[in-house]
Tab-separated table of C-alpha atoms in Angstrom:
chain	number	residue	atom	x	y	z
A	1208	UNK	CA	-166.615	123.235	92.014
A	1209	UNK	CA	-165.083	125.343	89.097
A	1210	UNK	CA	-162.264	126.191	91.523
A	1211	UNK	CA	-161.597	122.925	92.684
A	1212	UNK	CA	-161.231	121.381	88.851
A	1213	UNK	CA	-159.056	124.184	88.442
A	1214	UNK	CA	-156.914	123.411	91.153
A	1215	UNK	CA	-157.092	119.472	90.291
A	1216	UNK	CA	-156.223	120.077	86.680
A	1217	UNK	CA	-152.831	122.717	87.971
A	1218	UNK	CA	-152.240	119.714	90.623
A	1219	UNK	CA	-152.585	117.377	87.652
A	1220	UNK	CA	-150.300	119.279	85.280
A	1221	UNK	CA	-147.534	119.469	88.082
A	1222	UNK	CA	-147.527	116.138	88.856
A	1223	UNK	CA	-146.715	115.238	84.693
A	1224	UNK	CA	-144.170	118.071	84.770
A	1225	UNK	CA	-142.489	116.793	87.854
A	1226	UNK	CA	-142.748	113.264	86.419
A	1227	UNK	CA	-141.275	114.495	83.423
A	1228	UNK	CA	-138.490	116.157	85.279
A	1229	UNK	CA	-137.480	113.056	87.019
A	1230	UNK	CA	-137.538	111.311	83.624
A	1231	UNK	CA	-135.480	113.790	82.123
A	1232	UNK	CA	-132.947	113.543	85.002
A	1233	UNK	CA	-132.360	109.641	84.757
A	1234	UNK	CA	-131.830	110.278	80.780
A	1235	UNK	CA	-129.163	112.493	81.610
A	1236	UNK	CA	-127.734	110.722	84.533
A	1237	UNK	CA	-123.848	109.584	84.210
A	1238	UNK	CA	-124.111	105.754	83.577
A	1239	UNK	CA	-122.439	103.844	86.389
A	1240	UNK	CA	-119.120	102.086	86.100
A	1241	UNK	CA	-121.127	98.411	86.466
A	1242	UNK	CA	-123.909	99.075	83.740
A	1243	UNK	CA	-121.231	100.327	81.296
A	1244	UNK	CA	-118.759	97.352	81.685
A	1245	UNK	CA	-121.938	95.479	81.041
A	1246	UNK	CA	-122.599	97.075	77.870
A	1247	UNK	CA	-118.875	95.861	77.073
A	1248	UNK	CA	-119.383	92.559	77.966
A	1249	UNK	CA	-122.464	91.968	76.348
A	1250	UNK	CA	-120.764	93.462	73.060
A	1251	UNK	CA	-123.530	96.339	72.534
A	1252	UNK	CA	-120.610	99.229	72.574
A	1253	UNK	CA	-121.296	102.533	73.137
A	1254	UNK	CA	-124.893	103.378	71.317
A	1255	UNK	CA	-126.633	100.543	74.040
A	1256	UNK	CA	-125.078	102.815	76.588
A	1257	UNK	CA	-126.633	106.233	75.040
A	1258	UNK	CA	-130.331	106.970	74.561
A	1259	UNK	CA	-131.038	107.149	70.432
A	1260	UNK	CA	-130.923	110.123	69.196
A	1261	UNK	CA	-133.474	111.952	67.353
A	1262	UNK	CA	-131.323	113.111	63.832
A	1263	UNK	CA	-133.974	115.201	62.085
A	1264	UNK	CA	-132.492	118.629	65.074
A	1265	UNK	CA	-130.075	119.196	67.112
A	1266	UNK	CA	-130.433	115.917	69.410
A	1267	UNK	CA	-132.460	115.770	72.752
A	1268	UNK	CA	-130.405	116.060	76.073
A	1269	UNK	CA	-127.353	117.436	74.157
A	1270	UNK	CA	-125.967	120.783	74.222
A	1271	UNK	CA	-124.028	123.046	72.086
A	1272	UNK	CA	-119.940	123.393	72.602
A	1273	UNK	CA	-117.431	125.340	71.058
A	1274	UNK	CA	-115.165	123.446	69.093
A	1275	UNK	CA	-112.201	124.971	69.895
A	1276	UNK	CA	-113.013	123.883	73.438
A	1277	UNK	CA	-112.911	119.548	72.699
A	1278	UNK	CA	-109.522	118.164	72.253
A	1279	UNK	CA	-109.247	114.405	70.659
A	1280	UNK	CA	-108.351	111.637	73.270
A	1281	UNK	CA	-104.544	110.884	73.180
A	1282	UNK	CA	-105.592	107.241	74.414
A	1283	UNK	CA	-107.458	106.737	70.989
A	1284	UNK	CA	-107.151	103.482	69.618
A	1285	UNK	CA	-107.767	104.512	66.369
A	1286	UNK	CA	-104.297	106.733	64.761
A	1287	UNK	CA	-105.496	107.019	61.007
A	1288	UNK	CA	-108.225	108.292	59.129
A	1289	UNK	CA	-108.689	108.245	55.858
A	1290	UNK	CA	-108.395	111.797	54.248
A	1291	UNK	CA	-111.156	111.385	51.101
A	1292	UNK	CA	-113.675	109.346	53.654
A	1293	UNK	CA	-113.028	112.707	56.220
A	1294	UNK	CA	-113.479	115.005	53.216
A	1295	UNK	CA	-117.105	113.254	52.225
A	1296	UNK	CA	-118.231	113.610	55.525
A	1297	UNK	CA	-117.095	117.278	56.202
A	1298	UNK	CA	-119.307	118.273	52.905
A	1299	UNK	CA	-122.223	116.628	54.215
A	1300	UNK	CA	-121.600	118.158	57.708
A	1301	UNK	CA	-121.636	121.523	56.114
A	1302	UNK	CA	-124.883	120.974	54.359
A	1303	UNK	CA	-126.483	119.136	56.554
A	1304	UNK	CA	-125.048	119.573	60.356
A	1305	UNK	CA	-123.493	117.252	62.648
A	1306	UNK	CA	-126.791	114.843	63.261
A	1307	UNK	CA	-125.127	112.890	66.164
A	1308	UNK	CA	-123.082	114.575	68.595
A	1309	UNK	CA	-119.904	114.282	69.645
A	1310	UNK	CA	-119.420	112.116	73.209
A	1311	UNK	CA	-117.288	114.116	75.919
A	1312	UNK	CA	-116.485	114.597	79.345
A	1313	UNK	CA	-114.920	117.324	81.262
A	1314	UNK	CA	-111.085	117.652	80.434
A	1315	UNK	CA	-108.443	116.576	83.165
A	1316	UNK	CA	-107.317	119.574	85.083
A	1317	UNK	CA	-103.756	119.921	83.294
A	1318	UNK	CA	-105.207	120.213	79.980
A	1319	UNK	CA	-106.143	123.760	78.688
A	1320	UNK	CA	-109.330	122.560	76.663
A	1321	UNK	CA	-112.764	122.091	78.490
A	1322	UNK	CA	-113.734	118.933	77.035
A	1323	UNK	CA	-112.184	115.555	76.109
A	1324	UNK	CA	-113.616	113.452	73.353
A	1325	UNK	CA	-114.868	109.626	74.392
A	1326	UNK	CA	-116.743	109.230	71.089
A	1327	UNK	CA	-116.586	110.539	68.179
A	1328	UNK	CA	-113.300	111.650	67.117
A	1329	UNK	CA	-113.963	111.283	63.091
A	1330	UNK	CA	-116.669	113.719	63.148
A	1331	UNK	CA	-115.006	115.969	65.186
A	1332	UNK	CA	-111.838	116.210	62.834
A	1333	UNK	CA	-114.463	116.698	59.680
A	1334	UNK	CA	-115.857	119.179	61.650
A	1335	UNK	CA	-112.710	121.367	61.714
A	1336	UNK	CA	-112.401	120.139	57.922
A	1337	UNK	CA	-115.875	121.967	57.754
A	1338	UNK	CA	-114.696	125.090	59.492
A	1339	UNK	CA	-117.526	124.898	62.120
A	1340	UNK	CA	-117.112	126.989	65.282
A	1341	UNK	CA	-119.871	125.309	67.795
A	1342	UNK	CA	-120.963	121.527	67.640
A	1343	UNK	CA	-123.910	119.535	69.844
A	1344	UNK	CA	-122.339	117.311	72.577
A	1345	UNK	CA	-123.247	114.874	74.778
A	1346	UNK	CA	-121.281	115.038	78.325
A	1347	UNK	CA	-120.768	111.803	80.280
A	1348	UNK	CA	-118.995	110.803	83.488
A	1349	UNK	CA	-117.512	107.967	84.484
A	1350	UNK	CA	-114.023	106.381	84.564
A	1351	UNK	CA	-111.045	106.538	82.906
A	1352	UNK	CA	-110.299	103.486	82.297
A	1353	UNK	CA	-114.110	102.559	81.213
A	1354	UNK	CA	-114.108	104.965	78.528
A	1355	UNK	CA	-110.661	103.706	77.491
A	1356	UNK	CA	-112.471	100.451	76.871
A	1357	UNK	CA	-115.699	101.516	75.513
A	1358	UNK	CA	-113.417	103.604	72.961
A	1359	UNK	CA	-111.912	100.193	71.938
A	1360	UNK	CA	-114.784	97.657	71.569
A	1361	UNK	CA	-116.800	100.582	69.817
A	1362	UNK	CA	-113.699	100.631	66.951
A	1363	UNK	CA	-113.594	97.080	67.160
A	1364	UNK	CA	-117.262	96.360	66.546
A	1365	UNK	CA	-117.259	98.730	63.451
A	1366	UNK	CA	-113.739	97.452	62.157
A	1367	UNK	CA	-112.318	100.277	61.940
A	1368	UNK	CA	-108.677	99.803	63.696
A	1369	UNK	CA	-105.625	98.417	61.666
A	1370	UNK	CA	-104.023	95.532	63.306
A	1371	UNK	CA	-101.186	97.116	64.463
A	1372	UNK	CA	-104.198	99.904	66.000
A	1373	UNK	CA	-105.576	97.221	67.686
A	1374	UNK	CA	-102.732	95.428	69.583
A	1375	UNK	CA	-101.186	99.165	70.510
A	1376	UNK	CA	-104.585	99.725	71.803
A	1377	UNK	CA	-104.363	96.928	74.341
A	1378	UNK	CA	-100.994	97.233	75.041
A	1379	UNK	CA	-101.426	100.780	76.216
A	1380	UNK	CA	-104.921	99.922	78.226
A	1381	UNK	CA	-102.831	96.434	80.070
A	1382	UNK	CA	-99.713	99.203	80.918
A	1383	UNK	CA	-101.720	102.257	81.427
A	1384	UNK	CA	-103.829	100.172	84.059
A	1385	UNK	CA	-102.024	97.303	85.165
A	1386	UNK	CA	-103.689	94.848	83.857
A	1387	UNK	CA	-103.196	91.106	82.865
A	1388	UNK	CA	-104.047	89.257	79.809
A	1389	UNK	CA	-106.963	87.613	81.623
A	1390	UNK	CA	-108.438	90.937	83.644
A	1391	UNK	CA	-108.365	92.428	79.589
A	1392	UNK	CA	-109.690	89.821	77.959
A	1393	UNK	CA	-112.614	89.523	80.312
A	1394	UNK	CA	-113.096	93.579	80.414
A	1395	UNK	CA	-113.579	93.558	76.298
A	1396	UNK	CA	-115.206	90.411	76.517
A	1397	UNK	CA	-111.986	88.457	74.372
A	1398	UNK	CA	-110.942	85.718	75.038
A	1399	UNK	CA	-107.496	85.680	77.016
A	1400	UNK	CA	-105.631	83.938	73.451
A	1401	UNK	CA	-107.483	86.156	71.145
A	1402	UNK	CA	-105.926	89.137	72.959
A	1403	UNK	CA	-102.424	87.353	73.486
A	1404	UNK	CA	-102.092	86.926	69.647
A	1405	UNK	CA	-102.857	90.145	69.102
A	1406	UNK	CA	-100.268	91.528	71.243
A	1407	UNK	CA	-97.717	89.043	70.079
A	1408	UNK	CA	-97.799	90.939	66.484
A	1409	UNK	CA	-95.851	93.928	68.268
A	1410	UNK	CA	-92.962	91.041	68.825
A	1411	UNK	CA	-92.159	90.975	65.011
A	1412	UNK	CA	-88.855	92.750	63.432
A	1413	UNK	CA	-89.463	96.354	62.367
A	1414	UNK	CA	-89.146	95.596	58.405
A	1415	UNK	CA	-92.291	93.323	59.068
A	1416	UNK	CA	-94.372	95.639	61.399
A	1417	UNK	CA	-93.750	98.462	58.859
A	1418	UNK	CA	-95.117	96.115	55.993
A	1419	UNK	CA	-98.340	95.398	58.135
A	1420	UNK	CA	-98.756	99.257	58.538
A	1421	UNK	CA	-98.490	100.185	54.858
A	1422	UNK	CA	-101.277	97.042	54.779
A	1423	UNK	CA	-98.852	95.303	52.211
A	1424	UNK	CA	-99.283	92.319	55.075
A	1425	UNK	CA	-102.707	91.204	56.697
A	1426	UNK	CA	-103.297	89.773	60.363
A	1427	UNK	CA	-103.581	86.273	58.591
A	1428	UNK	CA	-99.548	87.056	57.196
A	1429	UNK	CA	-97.986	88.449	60.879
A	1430	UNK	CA	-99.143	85.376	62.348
A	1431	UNK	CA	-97.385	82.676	59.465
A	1432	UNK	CA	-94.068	85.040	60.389
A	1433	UNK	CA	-94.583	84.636	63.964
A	1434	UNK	CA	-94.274	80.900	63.731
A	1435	UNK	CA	-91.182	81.079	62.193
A	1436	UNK	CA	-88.754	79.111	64.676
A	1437	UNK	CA	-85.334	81.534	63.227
A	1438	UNK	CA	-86.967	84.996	62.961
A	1439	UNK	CA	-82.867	86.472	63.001
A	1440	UNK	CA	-82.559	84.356	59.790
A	1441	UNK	CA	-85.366	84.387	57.014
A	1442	UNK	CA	-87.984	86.819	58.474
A	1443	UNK	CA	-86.224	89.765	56.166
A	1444	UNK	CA	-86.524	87.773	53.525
A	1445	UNK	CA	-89.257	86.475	53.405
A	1446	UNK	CA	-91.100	89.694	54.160
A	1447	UNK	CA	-89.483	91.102	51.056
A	1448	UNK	CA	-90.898	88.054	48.773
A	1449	UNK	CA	-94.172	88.132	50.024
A	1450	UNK	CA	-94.370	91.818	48.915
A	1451	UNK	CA	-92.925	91.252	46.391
A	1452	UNK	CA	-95.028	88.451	45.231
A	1453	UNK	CA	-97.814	88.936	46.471
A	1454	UNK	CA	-97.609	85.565	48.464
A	1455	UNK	CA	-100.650	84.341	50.042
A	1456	UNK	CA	-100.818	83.339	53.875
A	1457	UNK	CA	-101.116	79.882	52.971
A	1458	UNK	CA	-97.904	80.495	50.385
A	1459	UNK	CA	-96.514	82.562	53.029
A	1460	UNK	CA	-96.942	79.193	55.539
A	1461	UNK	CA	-95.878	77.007	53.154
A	1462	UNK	CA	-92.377	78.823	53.125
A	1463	UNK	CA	-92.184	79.208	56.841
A	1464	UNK	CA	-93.330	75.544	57.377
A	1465	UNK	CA	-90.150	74.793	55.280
A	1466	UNK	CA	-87.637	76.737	56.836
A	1467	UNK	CA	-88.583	75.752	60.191
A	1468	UNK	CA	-88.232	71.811	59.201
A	1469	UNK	CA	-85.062	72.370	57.040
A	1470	UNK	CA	-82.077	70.507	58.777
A	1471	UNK	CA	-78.822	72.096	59.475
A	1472	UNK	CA	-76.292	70.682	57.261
A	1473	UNK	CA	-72.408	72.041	57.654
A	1474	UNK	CA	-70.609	71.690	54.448
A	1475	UNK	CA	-66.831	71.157	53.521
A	1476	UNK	CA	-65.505	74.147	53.434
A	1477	UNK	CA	-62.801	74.406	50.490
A	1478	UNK	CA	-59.543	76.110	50.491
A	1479	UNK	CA	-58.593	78.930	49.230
A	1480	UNK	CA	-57.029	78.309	45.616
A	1481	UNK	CA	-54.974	81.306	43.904
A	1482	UNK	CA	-53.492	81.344	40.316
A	1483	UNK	CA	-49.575	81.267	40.200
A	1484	UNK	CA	-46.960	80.112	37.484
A	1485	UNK	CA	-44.305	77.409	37.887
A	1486	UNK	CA	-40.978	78.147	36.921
A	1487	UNK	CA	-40.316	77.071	32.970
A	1488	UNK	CA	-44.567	76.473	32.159
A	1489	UNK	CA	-44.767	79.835	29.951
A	1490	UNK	CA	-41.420	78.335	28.147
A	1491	UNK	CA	-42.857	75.257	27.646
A	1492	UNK	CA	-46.578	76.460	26.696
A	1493	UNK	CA	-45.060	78.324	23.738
A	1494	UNK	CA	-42.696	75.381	22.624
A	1495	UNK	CA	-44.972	73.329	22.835
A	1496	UNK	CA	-48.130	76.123	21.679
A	1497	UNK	CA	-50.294	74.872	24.799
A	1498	UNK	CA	-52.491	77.054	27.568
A	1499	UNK	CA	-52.700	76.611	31.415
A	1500	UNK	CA	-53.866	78.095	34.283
A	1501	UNK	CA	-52.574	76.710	37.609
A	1502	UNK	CA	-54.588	77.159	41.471
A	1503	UNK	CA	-53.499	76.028	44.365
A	1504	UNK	CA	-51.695	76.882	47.673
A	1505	UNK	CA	-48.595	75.173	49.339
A	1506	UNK	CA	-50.729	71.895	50.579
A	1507	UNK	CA	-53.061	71.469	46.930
A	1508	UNK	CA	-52.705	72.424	43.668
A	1509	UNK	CA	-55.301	72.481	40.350
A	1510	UNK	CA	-53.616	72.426	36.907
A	1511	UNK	CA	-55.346	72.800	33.633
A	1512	UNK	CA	-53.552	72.357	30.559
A	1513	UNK	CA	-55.405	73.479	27.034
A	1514	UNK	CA	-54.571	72.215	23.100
A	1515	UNK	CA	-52.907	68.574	23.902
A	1516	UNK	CA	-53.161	66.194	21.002
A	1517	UNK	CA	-54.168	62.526	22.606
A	1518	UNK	CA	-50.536	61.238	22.061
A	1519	UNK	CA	-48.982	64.441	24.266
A	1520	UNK	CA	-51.794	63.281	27.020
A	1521	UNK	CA	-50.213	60.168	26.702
A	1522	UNK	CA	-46.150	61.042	26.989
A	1523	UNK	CA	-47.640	63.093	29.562
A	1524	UNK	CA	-48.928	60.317	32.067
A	1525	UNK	CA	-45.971	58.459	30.933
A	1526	UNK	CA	-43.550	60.884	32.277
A	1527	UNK	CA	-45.511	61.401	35.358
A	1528	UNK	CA	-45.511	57.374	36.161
A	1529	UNK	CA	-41.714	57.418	36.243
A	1530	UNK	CA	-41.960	59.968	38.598
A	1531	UNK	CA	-44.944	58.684	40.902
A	1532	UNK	CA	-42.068	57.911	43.689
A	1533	UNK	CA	-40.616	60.991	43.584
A	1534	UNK	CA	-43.997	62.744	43.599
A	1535	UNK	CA	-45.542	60.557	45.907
A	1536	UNK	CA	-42.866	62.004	48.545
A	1537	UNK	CA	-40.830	59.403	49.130
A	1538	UNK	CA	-37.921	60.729	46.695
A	1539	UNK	CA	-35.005	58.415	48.294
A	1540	UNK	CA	-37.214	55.094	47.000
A	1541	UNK	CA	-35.660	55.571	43.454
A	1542	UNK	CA	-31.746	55.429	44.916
């Protein structure tokens, strides 16, 4: 009887192990390409498609990686991290660890590193800030394209892309593979104007995409611009004066609203005038201790005569009235 408990208890402890084993092995299974795109649709990002980790040791079903094996993923949506907010986390990586690992799959075959990073890319650069040699990791399969995707909502979610960041991103995932506003939308779980208007932002001039970058111009600003009906004409402008300024978007609509219901007026265009002399007007300025100016061409003419008295107005007009035939152009009326 001793023998046989013995054996049932071994049986017994084989049967948990193997149970355990089998456990294990769907915890480290590669998530599918349908419960993934789930995970996207249903907005949970990338944690809801990871077990939780256990932070207090190096985390359960991860492993240890050089770093100098893990290169950053070119697709990254994300371009720019802020350098004090990478140096605050490097000195608590070097006192503490890396608590979450980095999220990786194998390289493609071309590239000369072993791993390629789906997750995780601000850790791993305060980890070289940190000067550590080996780092936990957490190696997934799956596709392309899917991680692509998950890399985007997961930035999205924690608002950490730039505007511009954001419509690059789904430019290069639409190009990269061939996909249409509608198949995007429905892949992040957008809807198909939410990611039109975002892409539209990549239409404006340069002087206004480079204001957007600096952040001297929000989201809410590249969309009062876009409505501007005569981009060619006033977007340089106003871009300046809402720098400048520091316009509002509703200032900045205001403006735009105006422009765009301003009517096209074409004005009279006046002729060229240029300063010349008649023959005898210097003698008779001095004689007569007067200043002129004279501007005209050979069809009009613009005299200005300084210092009359009221009675040399008057001569003046009188001479010119026995003259009006004569200057009117019909010189043989007087014969």
């Amino acid at each position: 009887m001793a023998v046989n408990r013995k054996n049932t208890a071994a049986a017994q402890a084989a049967k948990k192990s193997a149970a355990s084993a089998k456990g294990q092995a769907r915890v480290t299974a590669k998530p599918s390409e349908s419960s993934a795109k789930s995970i996207i649709q249903a907005g949970r990002g990338l944690g809801a498609l990871l077990a939780r980790q256990n932070v207090s040791r190096v985390p359960q079903n991860s492993e240890i990686a050089p770093l100098a094996d893990i290169e950053p993923n070119p697709d990254q949506p994300r371009k720019d991290f802020d350098a004090a907010a990478l140096r605050e986390l490097a000195a608590s990586i070097k006192v503490h660890g890396l608590l979450q690992p980095l999220i990786v799959t194998p390289a493609p075959a071309k590239s000369s590193k072993k791993y390629r990073i789906v997750a995780g890319e601000r850790r791993f650069h305060a980890c070289e800030l940190a000067e550590l040699a080996e780092v936990p990791v957490r190696i997934v399969r799956g596709d392309e394209q899917l991680f692509s995707e998950i890399a985007l909502v997961e930035n999205l979610q924690r608002e950490d892309l730039t505007v511009l960041e954001t419509a690059n991103a789904l430019k290069v995932l639409m190009e990269k593979h061939q996909l249409t506003q509608n198949q995007l939308a429905e892949r992040i779980g957008w809807s198909r104007s939410v990611v039109a208007n975002k892409l539209r932002i990549l239409s404006l001039p340069q002087c206004a995409l480079d204001q957007v970058a600096a952040g001297n111009l929000s989201e809410g600003h590249a969309k009062a611009l876009l409505s501007l009906k005569e981009p060619q004409k006033f977007i340089e402008e106003l871009v300046t004066g809402c720098v400048a300024h520091h316009w509002s978007v509703h200032n900045l609509q205001k403006r735009v609203d105006s422009l765009n219901s301003r009517r096209v007026t074409v004005l009279y265009k006046a002729p060229q005038f240029d300063p010349w002399r008649p023959k005898g007007a210097l003698k008779v300025a001095r004689r007569l201790g007067l200043s002129f100016s004279v501007l005209g061409n050979e069809r009009e003419n613009r005299v200005v005569i300084n210092g009359m008295r009221r009675e040399q107005v008057e001569r003046l007009f009188a001479l010119l009235d026995r003259e009006a035939d004569f200057m009117s152009g019909d010189p043989d009326s007087n014969r």
